[in-house]
Coordinates of C-alpha atoms (C1' of nucleotides) in Angstrom, one line a residue:
Chain A
X1 CA -2.9 1.6 11.5
X2 CA -4.1 4.5 13.5
X3 CA -2.1 7.7 13.3
X4 CA 0.2 7.5 16.3
X5 CA 0.1 11.3 16.8
X6 CA -3.7 11.1 17.0
X7 CA -3.5 8.2 19.4
X8 CA -1.2 10.3 21.6
X9 CA -3.2 13.5 21.5
X10 CA -6.7 12.1 21.6
X11 CA -6.2 9.0 23.7
X12 CA -9.5 9.3 25.6
X13 CA -11.6 9.8 22.6
X14 CA -9.9 6.9 20.7
X15 CA -10.4 4.6 23.7
X16 CA -14.1 5.5 24.0
X17 CA -14.8 4.9 20.4
X18 CA -12.8 1.6 20.3
X19 CA -15.0 0.5 23.1
X20 CA -18.0 0.6 20.8
X21 CA -16.1 -1.9 18.7
X22 CA -15.6 -4.0 21.9
X23 CA -11.9 -3.4 21.8
X24 CA -10.2 -2.4 25.1
X25 CA -7.5 0.1 24.4
X26 CA -4.6 -0.4 26.8
X27 CA -3.8 3.2 27.5
X28 CA -1.2 2.5 30.2
X29 CA 0.8 0.2 28.1
X30 CA 0.7 2.5 25.1
X31 CA 1.8 5.5 27.1
X32 CA 4.6 3.5 28.7
X33 CA 5.9 2.2 25.4
X34 CA 5.6 5.5 23.8
X35 CA 7.5 7.3 26.5
X36 CA 10.3 4.8 26.5
X37 CA 10.5 4.9 22.7
X38 CA 10.9 8.6 22.8
X39 CA 13.7 8.8 25.3
X40 CA 15.6 5.9 23.6
X41 CA 15.2 7.5 20.2
X42 CA 16.6 10.8 21.5
X43 CA 19.5 9.1 23.2
X44 CA 20.4 7.0 20.1
X45 CA 20.2 9.9 17.8
X46 CA 22.3 12.1 20.0
X47 CA 25.0 9.5 20.2
X48 CA 24.9 8.9 16.5
X49 CA 25.2 12.6 15.9
X50 CA 28.2 12.8 18.1
X51 CA 29.8 9.9 16.4
X52 CA 29.2 11.3 13.0
X53 CA 30.8 14.5 13.9
X54 CA 34.0 12.8 15.2
X55 CA 34.2 10.7 12.1
X56 CA 34.0 13.7 9.9
X57 CA 36.7 15.5 11.9
X58 CA 39.0 12.4 11.5
X59 CA 39.0 13.0 7.8
X60 CA 40.0 16.6 8.2
X61 CA 42.6 15.9 10.9
X62 CA 44.2 13.2 8.8
X63 CA 44.4 15.6 5.8
X64 CA 46.0 18.2 8.0
X65 CA 48.5 15.5 9.2
X66 CA 47.4 15.7 12.9
X67 CA 47.3 12.8 15.3
X68 CA 43.9 11.1 15.1
X69 CA 44.3 8.5 17.8
X70 CA 42.5 10.5 20.5
X71 CA 39.5 10.9 18.2
X72 CA 39.5 7.2 17.4
X73 CA 39.3 6.4 21.0
X74 CA 36.5 8.8 21.5
X75 CA 34.5 7.2 18.7
X76 CA 35.1 3.8 20.0
X77 CA 33.5 4.8 23.3
X78 CA 30.5 6.4 21.6
X79 CA 30.0 3.5 19.4
X80 CA 29.5 0.9 22.2
X81 CA 27.0 3.2 24.0
X82 CA 25.2 3.8 20.8
X83 CA 24.8 0.2 19.7
X84 CA 23.5 -0.7 23.1
X85 CA 20.9 2.1 22.9
X86 CA 20.1 1.0 19.3
X87 CA 19.4 -2.5 20.3
X88 CA 17.0 -1.4 23.0
X89 CA 15.3 1.0 20.6
X90 CA 14.8 -1.6 17.9
X91 CA 13.3 -4.0 20.4
X92 CA 11.0 -1.4 21.7
X93 CA 10.0 -0.2 18.3
X94 CA 9.0 -3.7 17.4
X95 CA 6.9 -4.0 20.5
X96 CA 5.2 -0.7 19.8
X97 CA 4.6 -1.6 16.2
X98 CA 3.0 -4.9 17.2
X99 CA 0.8 -3.1 19.7
X100 CA -0.3 -0.5 17.2
X101 CA -0.8 -3.0 14.4
X102 CA -3.3 -4.9 16.5
X103 CA -5.6 -2.0 17.2
X104 CA -8.7 -1.9 14.9
X105 CA -9.9 1.1 13.1
X106 CA -11.8 3.6 15.1
X107 CA -15.5 3.6 14.2
X108 CA -17.3 6.7 12.9
X109 CA -19.5 8.6 15.3
X110 CA -22.5 7.4 13.3
X111 CA -21.9 3.7 14.1
X112 CA -24.6 2.4 16.4
X113 CA -23.7 0.5 19.6
X114 CA -24.4 -3.2 19.7
X115 CA -22.9 -6.7 20.1
X116 CA -23.7 -8.6 17.0
X117 CA -25.6 -8.9 13.7
X118 CA -28.8 -8.6 15.7
X119 CA -28.1 -5.0 16.6
X120 CA -27.4 -3.8 13.0
X121 CA -29.7 -0.9 12.0
X122 CA -31.9 -1.2 9.0
X123 CA -31.5 1.9 6.8
X124 CA -33.8 1.1 3.9
X125 CA -35.6 -1.6 2.0
X126 CA -36.1 -2.1 -1.7
X127 CA -38.3 -4.4 -3.7
X128 CA -41.3 -6.6 -3.0
X129 CA -40.8 -9.9 -1.3
X130 CA -42.1 -12.5 -3.8
X131 CA -45.1 -14.6 -2.7
X132 CA -45.3 -18.1 -4.2
X133 CA -48.4 -20.1 -4.6
X134 CA -46.3 -23.1 -3.8
X135 CA -43.7 -24.0 -1.2
X136 CA -40.5 -22.4 -2.4
X137 CA -37.4 -24.6 -2.4
X138 CA -34.0 -23.5 -1.3
X139 CA -31.1 -23.4 -3.8
X140 CA -29.7 -26.7 -2.7
X141 CA -32.8 -28.6 -3.8
X142 CA -33.2 -26.4 -6.8
X143 CA -29.6 -26.8 -7.9
X144 CA -29.6 -30.6 -7.4
X145 CA -32.9 -31.1 -9.2
X146 CA -31.4 -29.1 -12.2
X147 CA -28.2 -31.1 -12.1
X148 CA -26.4 -27.8 -11.8
X149 CA -25.1 -27.8 -8.2
X150 CA -23.1 -30.7 -6.9
X151 CA -21.7 -30.6 -3.4
X152 CA -20.9 -34.3 -3.0
X153 CA -18.5 -34.4 -5.9
X154 CA -16.8 -31.2 -4.7
X155 CA -16.3 -32.7 -1.3
X156 CA -14.7 -35.8 -2.9
X157 CA -12.4 -33.6 -5.0
X158 CA -11.5 -31.1 -2.3
X159 CA -13.3 -30.9 1.0
X160 CA -16.6 -29.8 2.4
X161 CA -17.6 -26.2 1.6
X162 CA -16.8 -26.5 -2.1
X163 CA -19.2 -26.7 -5.0
X164 CA -19.2 -28.0 -8.5
X165 CA -21.5 -26.2 -11.0
X166 CA -22.5 -27.6 -14.3
X167 CA -24.4 -26.6 -17.4
X168 CA -26.7 -23.6 -17.4
X169 CA -26.3 -23.0 -13.7
X170 CA -22.5 -22.7 -14.3
X171 CA -23.3 -20.3 -17.1
X172 CA -25.7 -18.3 -15.0
X173 CA -22.9 -17.9 -12.4
X174 CA -20.6 -16.6 -15.2
X175 CA -23.4 -14.4 -16.6
X176 CA -23.8 -12.8 -13.2
X177 CA -20.1 -11.9 -12.9
X178 CA -20.1 -10.6 -16.5
X179 CA -23.2 -8.5 -16.0
X180 CA -21.8 -6.9 -12.9
X181 CA -18.5 -6.1 -14.5
X182 CA -20.2 -4.6 -17.5
X183 CA -22.5 -2.5 -15.4
X184 CA -19.8 -1.1 -13.2
X185 CA -17.4 -0.3 -16.0
X186 CA -19.9 1.2 -18.5
X187 CA -22.5 2.8 -16.2
X188 CA -20.6 3.5 -13.0
X189 CA -17.2 4.6 -14.3
X190 CA -15.0 1.9 -12.8
X191 CA -11.8 0.7 -14.4
X192 CA -11.5 -3.1 -14.6
X193 CA -8.5 -4.7 -13.0
X194 CA -7.0 -8.2 -13.0
X195 CA -4.9 -9.0 -10.0
X196 CA -2.9 -11.8 -8.4
X197 CA -4.9 -14.4 -6.5
X198 CA -1.9 -15.2 -4.3
X199 CA -0.3 -12.4 -2.4
X200 CA 2.5 -12.0 0.2
X201 CA 2.2 -11.2 3.9
X202 CA 3.0 -7.4 3.4
X203 CA 0.0 -7.0 1.1
X204 CA -2.3 -8.7 3.6
X205 CA -0.9 -6.5 6.4
X206 CA -1.7 -3.5 4.3
X207 CA -5.4 -4.1 4.2
X208 CA -5.5 -5.4 7.8
X209 CA -5.9 -9.2 7.4
X210 CA -2.5 -9.7 9.0
X211 CA -1.2 -10.1 11.6
X212 CA -4.4 -10.8 13.5
X213 CA -6.4 -13.0 11.1
X214 CA -4.0 -15.5 9.7
X215 CA -6.2 -18.4 10.7
X216 CA -8.9 -17.3 8.2
X217 CA -6.5 -17.5 5.3
X218 CA -5.1 -20.3 3.1
X219 CA -1.3 -20.2 3.1
X220 CA 1.0 -21.9 0.7
X221 CA 4.1 -23.8 1.7
X222 CA 7.6 -22.7 0.8
X223 CA 10.4 -20.4 1.8
X224 CA 8.4 -17.4 0.9
X225 CA 4.8 -18.3 1.7
X226 CA 2.0 -16.8 -0.2
X227 CA -1.6 -16.5 0.7
X228 CA -4.8 -17.1 -1.3
X229 CA -6.7 -13.8 -1.4
X230 CA -9.8 -13.8 0.9
X231 CA -11.2 -10.9 -1.3
X232 CA -10.0 -8.8 -4.2
X233 CA -9.9 -5.9 -1.8
X234 CA -6.5 -7.1 -0.8
X235 CA -4.6 -7.0 -4.1
X236 CA -6.8 -4.2 -5.6
X237 CA -6.4 -1.8 -2.7
X238 CA -2.7 -2.5 -2.5
X239 CA -2.3 -1.3 -6.1
X240 CA -1.6 2.1 -4.6
X241 CA 0.6 0.9 -1.8
X242 CA 4.0 2.6 -1.3
X243 CA 3.1 5.4 -3.6
X244 CA 2.4 9.1 -3.7
X245 CA -0.5 9.8 -6.0
X246 CA -1.0 13.1 -7.8
X247 CA -4.2 14.9 -6.9
X248 CA -5.4 14.6 -10.6
X249 CA -5.3 10.8 -10.3
X250 CA -8.0 10.8 -7.7
X251 CA -10.6 9.4 -7.3
X252 CA -9.5 6.0 -8.5
X253 CA -12.4 3.5 -9.1
X254 CA -11.5 -0.1 -9.7
X255 CA -13.7 -3.1 -10.3
X256 CA -12.2 -6.5 -10.0
X257 CA -13.7 -10.0 -10.5
X258 CA -11.8 -12.7 -8.6
X259 CA -12.3 -15.9 -6.7
X260 CA -12.0 -15.5 -3.0
X261 CA -10.6 -18.1 -0.6
X262 CA -11.5 -18.3 3.1
X263 CA -10.7 -21.0 5.6
X264 CA -13.8 -20.0 7.6
X265 CA -12.0 -21.1 10.8
X266 CA -14.4 -20.7 13.6
X267 CA -17.5 -20.9 11.6
X268 CA -18.1 -24.6 12.0
X269 CA -21.7 -25.4 12.0
X270 CA -22.8 -22.1 10.4
X271 CA -24.4 -22.4 7.0
X272 CA -23.1 -25.9 6.4
X273 CA -25.8 -26.5 3.9
X274 CA -25.5 -25.2 0.4
X275 CA -23.2 -22.6 -1.0
X276 CA -23.8 -19.7 1.3
X277 CA -20.5 -20.1 3.0
X278 CA -17.7 -21.7 0.9
X279 CA -14.0 -22.0 1.0
X280 CA -13.9 -20.7 -2.6
X281 CA -16.3 -18.2 -4.1
X282 CA -16.3 -15.5 -6.8
X283 CA -16.8 -11.9 -6.0
X284 CA -16.9 -8.7 -8.0
X285 CA -15.2 -6.1 -5.8
X286 CA -15.4 -2.3 -6.0
X287 CA -12.5 -0.2 -4.8
X288 CA -12.3 3.5 -4.3
X289 CA -9.1 5.5 -3.6
X290 CA -10.2 9.0 -2.7
X291 CA -9.3 12.3 -1.2
X292 CA -10.1 12.3 2.6
X293 CA -12.9 14.9 2.3
X294 CA -14.7 12.7 -0.3
X295 CA -14.8 9.4 1.5
X296 CA -18.1 9.8 3.3
X297 CA -20.0 10.7 0.2
X298 CA -18.1 8.0 -1.7
X299 CA -19.4 5.3 0.7
X300 CA -22.9 6.3 -0.2
X301 CA -22.2 6.2 -3.9
X302 CA -20.4 2.9 -3.7
X303 CA -23.3 1.3 -1.8
X304 CA -25.6 2.7 -4.4
X305 CA -23.6 1.0 -7.2
X306 CA -23.9 -2.4 -5.4
X307 CA -27.6 -1.8 -4.9
X308 CA -28.0 -1.1 -8.6
X309 CA -27.0 -4.7 -9.3
X310 CA -29.8 -6.0 -7.1
X311 CA -32.3 -3.5 -8.5
X312 CA -31.5 -4.5 -12.1
X313 CA -31.9 -8.2 -11.1
X314 CA -35.1 -7.2 -9.4
X315 CA -34.0 -8.9 -6.2
X316 CA -35.5 -7.5 -3.0
X317 CA -33.0 -6.4 -0.4
X318 CA -32.4 -4.2 2.5
X319 CA -29.5 -2.0 3.6
X320 CA -28.2 -2.2 7.2
X321 CA -25.6 -0.3 9.0
X322 CA -23.3 -2.5 11.0
X323 CA -23.2 -1.9 14.7
X324 CA -19.9 -1.6 16.6
X325 CA -19.7 -5.2 17.5
X326 CA -20.2 -6.4 13.9
X327 CA -17.8 -4.0 12.3
X328 CA -14.7 -5.4 10.7
X329 CA -11.1 -4.7 11.9
X330 CA -10.3 -2.2 9.2
X331 CA -13.7 -0.5 8.8
X332 CA -14.8 2.8 10.2
X333 CA -18.3 2.4 8.8
X334 CA -20.0 -0.4 6.9
X335 CA -23.2 -0.9 5.1
X336 CA -24.3 -4.4 4.4
X337 CA -26.7 -5.3 1.6
X338 CA -28.9 -8.2 2.5
X339 CA -30.8 -10.0 -0.2
X340 CA -34.1 -11.8 0.4
X341 CA -33.8 -15.6 0.2
X342 CA -37.2 -17.3 -0.1
X343 CA -35.6 -20.7 0.7
X344 CA -34.7 -19.4 4.2
X345 CA -37.3 -16.7 4.4
X346 CA -34.6 -14.3 5.5
X347 CA -32.4 -11.5 4.4
X348 CA -28.8 -12.7 3.9
X349 CA -25.7 -10.6 3.4
X350 CA -24.7 -10.3 -0.2
X351 CA -22.5 -7.2 -0.1
X352 CA -20.5 -5.3 2.4
X353 CA -19.4 -1.7 1.7
X354 CA -16.9 -0.1 4.0
X355 CA -15.1 3.1 4.4
X356 CA -11.7 2.4 6.0
X357 CA -10.7 6.1 5.9
X358 CA -6.9 6.3 6.4
X359 CA -6.5 3.0 8.2
X360 CA -5.4 0.9 5.3
X361 CA -3.6 3.7 3.5
X362 CA -1.4 4.2 6.6
X363 CA -0.6 0.5 6.8
X364 CA 0.3 0.3 3.2
X365 CA 1.7 3.8 2.8
X366 CA -0.6 5.0 0.1
X367 CA -0.6 8.8 -0.1
X368 CA -1.5 11.7 -2.3
X369 CA 0.0 15.1 -2.6
X370 CA -2.4 17.5 -1.2
X371 CA -2.1 20.7 -3.4
X372 CA -3.2 22.8 -0.4
X373 CA -0.4 21.7 1.8
X374 CA 2.0 20.5 -0.8
X375 CA 2.6 17.5 1.5
X376 CA 2.0 13.8 1.0
X377 CA -1.0 12.8 3.1
X378 CA -2.8 9.4 3.4
X379 CA -5.6 8.8 1.0
X380 CA -8.9 7.2 2.0
X381 CA -9.7 3.7 0.8
X382 CA -13.1 2.1 0.4
X383 CA -14.3 -1.3 -0.7
X384 CA -17.5 -3.0 -1.4
X385 CA -18.8 -6.2 -3.0
X386 CA -20.7 -5.5 -6.1
X387 CA -21.7 -8.3 -5.5
X388 CA -20.7 -11.7 -4.1
X389 CA -21.4 -13.9 -7.2
X390 CA -22.1 -17.2 -5.5
X391 CA -24.7 -15.6 -3.2
X392 CA -26.2 -13.7 -6.1
X393 CA -26.6 -17.0 -7.9
X394 CA -28.4 -18.4 -4.8
X395 CA -30.7 -15.4 -4.8
X396 CA -31.6 -15.7 -8.5
X397 CA -32.3 -19.4 -8.2
X398 CA -34.5 -19.0 -5.1
X399 CA -36.3 -15.8 -6.2
X400 CA -36.8 -16.8 -9.8
X401 CA -37.9 -20.4 -9.2
X402 CA -41.1 -21.8 -10.8
X403 CA -43.5 -24.3 -9.5
X404 CA -41.8 -27.1 -11.5
X405 CA -38.4 -26.2 -10.1
X406 CA -37.2 -24.5 -13.2
X407 CA -35.6 -21.1 -13.1
X408 CA -36.7 -18.2 -15.3
X409 CA -33.7 -16.1 -16.3
X410 CA -33.8 -12.5 -15.1
X411 CA -34.1 -10.0 -17.9
X412 CA -30.8 -8.3 -17.1
X413 CA -29.0 -11.6 -17.6
X414 CA -30.6 -12.7 -20.8
X415 CA -28.0 -11.1 -23.0
X416 CA -25.4 -13.2 -21.2
X417 CA -27.2 -16.6 -21.5
X418 CA -27.0 -17.2 -25.2
X419 CA -30.7 -17.4 -25.7
X420 CA -31.6 -19.5 -22.6
X421 CA -34.7 -18.0 -21.0
X422 CA -35.4 -20.8 -18.6
X423 CA -33.2 -23.2 -16.8
X424 CA -34.8 -26.6 -16.4
Chain B
rG1 C1' 16.3 -23.5 -14.3
rG2 C1' 21.5 -21.8 -16.8
rA3 C1' 24.8 -17.5 -18.5
rG4 C1' 25.5 -12.3 -18.6
rA5 C1' 24.2 -7.0 -17.4
rG6 C1' 22.0 -3.9 -14.1
rG7 C1' 18.9 -1.7 -9.8
rU8 C1' 20.7 6.1 -7.5
rG9 C1' 15.3 11.6 -6.2
rG10 C1' 8.8 12.4 -10.6
rG11 C1' 12.0 11.0 -15.2
rU12 C1' 16.9 10.6 -17.7
rG13 C1' 21.5 9.9 -15.5
rA14 C1' 26.7 11.2 -12.9
rG15 C1' 29.0 9.5 -8.8
rU16 C1' 34.9 3.4 -6.8
rG17 C1' 35.7 5.4 0.8
rG18 C1' 35.3 11.5 4.1
rC19 C1' 33.9 18.2 1.2
rU20 C1' 27.5 13.5 -1.7
rG21 C1' 20.9 13.7 0.6
rA22 C1' 23.4 13.0 -3.6
rA23 C1' 26.2 16.7 -10.0
rA24 C1' 23.8 17.8 -14.6
rC25 C1' 19.6 17.7 -17.6
rC26 C1' 14.2 17.1 -18.3
rA27 C1' 9.4 17.7 -16.1
rG28 C1' 7.0 20.6 -12.1
rC29 C1' 6.4 25.2 -8.9
rU30 C1' 7.3 30.6 -7.7
rC31 C1' 9.1 35.3 -9.3
rC32 C1' 11.2 38.7 -13.2
rC33 C1' 11.1 40.0 -18.3
rU34 C1' 7.9 39.9 -22.5
rG35 C1' 1.8 43.0 -26.7
rC36 C1' 0.3 37.3 -28.0
rU37 C1' 3.0 32.9 -29.1
rA38 C1' 7.9 31.4 -28.7
rA39 C1' 12.3 32.3 -26.2
rG40 C1' 15.1 34.2 -21.9
rG41 C1' 16.6 35.3 -16.5
rA42 C1' 16.5 34.2 -10.8
rG43 C1' 15.1 30.8 -7.2
rC44 C1' 12.5 26.4 -5.3
rC45 C1' 11.6 21.3 -5.9
rA46 C1' 12.6 13.5 -1.8
rU47 C1' 10.5 10.8 2.3
rA48 C1' 10.0 9.2 7.4
rC49 C1' 10.8 10.0 12.4
rG50 C1' 12.4 12.9 16.4
rC51 C1' 13.8 17.7 18.9
rA52 C1' 12.6 22.8 19.2
rU53 C1' 8.8 25.7 18.0
rU54 C1' 8.7 33.2 19.7
rG55 C1' 11.3 32.9 14.3
rC56 C1' 15.1 31.1 10.7
rG57 C1' 15.5 25.8 12.3
rC58 C1' 18.3 21.4 14.2
rG59 C1' 19.2 16.1 14.4
rU60 C1' 18.7 10.8 12.7
rA61 C1' 17.7 7.5 8.9
rU62 C1' 16.9 6.2 3.7
rC63 C1' 20.9 5.6 -3.2
rG64 C1' 16.4 -2.4 -4.4
rA65 C1' 16.3 -5.3 0.8
rG66 C1' 19.1 -7.3 4.8
rG67 C1' 23.8 -8.3 7.0
rG68 C1' 29.3 -7.3 7.2
rU69 C1' 34.2 -4.5 6.8
rU70 C1' 35.7 0.6 8.4
rC71 C1' 36.7 6.0 12.8
rG72 C1' 33.7 6.9 8.2
rA73 C1' 30.0 3.3 2.8
rA74 C1' 25.6 5.2 -2.8
rU75 C1' 30.9 3.6 -3.4
rC76 C1' 34.3 -2.5 -0.7
rC77 C1' 32.4 -7.8 0.8
rC78 C1' 28.3 -11.5 1.7
rU79 C1' 23.1 -13.1 1.2
rC80 C1' 18.4 -12.3 -0.9
rC81 C1' 14.8 -9.8 -4.1
rC82 C1' 13.7 -7.5 -8.7
rU83 C1' 14.5 -5.8 -13.9
rC84 C1' 16.7 -6.5 -18.8
rU85 C1' 19.3 -9.7 -22.7
rC86 C1' 20.4 -14.7 -24.5
rC87 C1' 19.4 -20.0 -23.8
rG88 C1' 16.1 -23.8 -21.8
rC89 C1' 10.9 -24.8 -20.6
rC90 C1' 6.0 -23.6 -21.1
rA91 C1' 0.2 -21.1 -21.7

RNA sequence: GGAGAGGUGGGUGAGUGGCUGAAACCAGCUCCCUGCUAAGGAGCCAUACGCAUUGCGCGUAUCGAGGGUUCGAAUCCCUCCCUCUCCGCCA
């Protein structure tokens, strides 16, 4: 949610920057709604105030033994006017809220213009792209050959876009998650958190998935529906919703390993082969809750923490800054980490690190008490994958493959593999 | 799932229809006193929105949530949610 005051005062600037995100801000509608809201609110409150005054004087008049009938009549009249104004105000308020809730976050000035992935800007590269003296396979053939990746059975049990893992490959998957969790907690100062995998609509509203992106979510049946989380960002960021944090509690750094569930509506035909794009995948998520003045530097640090995972796994990658057209709804600025996949001979996204500034914190009412003003002010929230576990598994399989189709275990993962040095 | 008890400000906790946005205490903040420590004294101390901003400010809403009764609700009624205790069930 954008700050309504800011939208009012800097309308032109907001509209210009939202255009970079390919969002057309309907200034006329906003101004009309805002003006109506204001006059209705004043009217309602004035009537309410008058009514309250009469009601109070009734008590006094009664105690003094005076005739209260004239006052009662007056209140009756005020009341009908007020409830009419109230109904109009409520209706308008809902319309205005709906309008504001649908506006994406304003991108930072640093965000490059562009329409899609193609226009993202490469910031840096790390590592050496491995050269094979044989034709490298992709993870699907490698996984099937090892008996560790099974998509057919998963489809029988559930649906397409699910995977079954077995044996050392399943263990490698677990090892990756454990390794990431240990790295972030012991080297990068994160606190581990375990959170619900099913959340309610309010929680999803807080981080920005609702109301606009319900189609991407799995929803449970029932009187009070719950949704499977599409990322740990949702429950983990909402840990601070509806609260006022003390300055001494910031920054809050959380790491969270969860499965993620995405319906991937609208992605038919994309990455249908293999486990690049699944309905269910694991992710280790990094969350920062910070003071506003710290969020820019924090995004750099957060991205560095995710990069460290790839560096320790010796997987070549590059960092790109997302262009306006590729930026997510809640993000003001995003860096994607793209890992090299020899099977595709391409860099593919393995992490996305975003600064949402006060966009999510306003929606979920997460504030801190600023010692300088003594007032509660919205915190800044950031999130980043550190990393997507399924895609990390793909990257390890493809980059560490040997000529015979076996996989040598990366040094960093050996402590987690119970003595297995090679998967074959 | 069944029975009972309860949800009030950062915390404890008073408050059964008007003078209660809410006593008191604790924590916190400011000032005074004090050689240090300890103790003491005075005051401040919820949030959101709006109006006015030359300045003190003023208004509305909020006592788990929503609805109702009433001129007037933290207080009465209804529904829901949550917490605790006991029972059942289970990991």
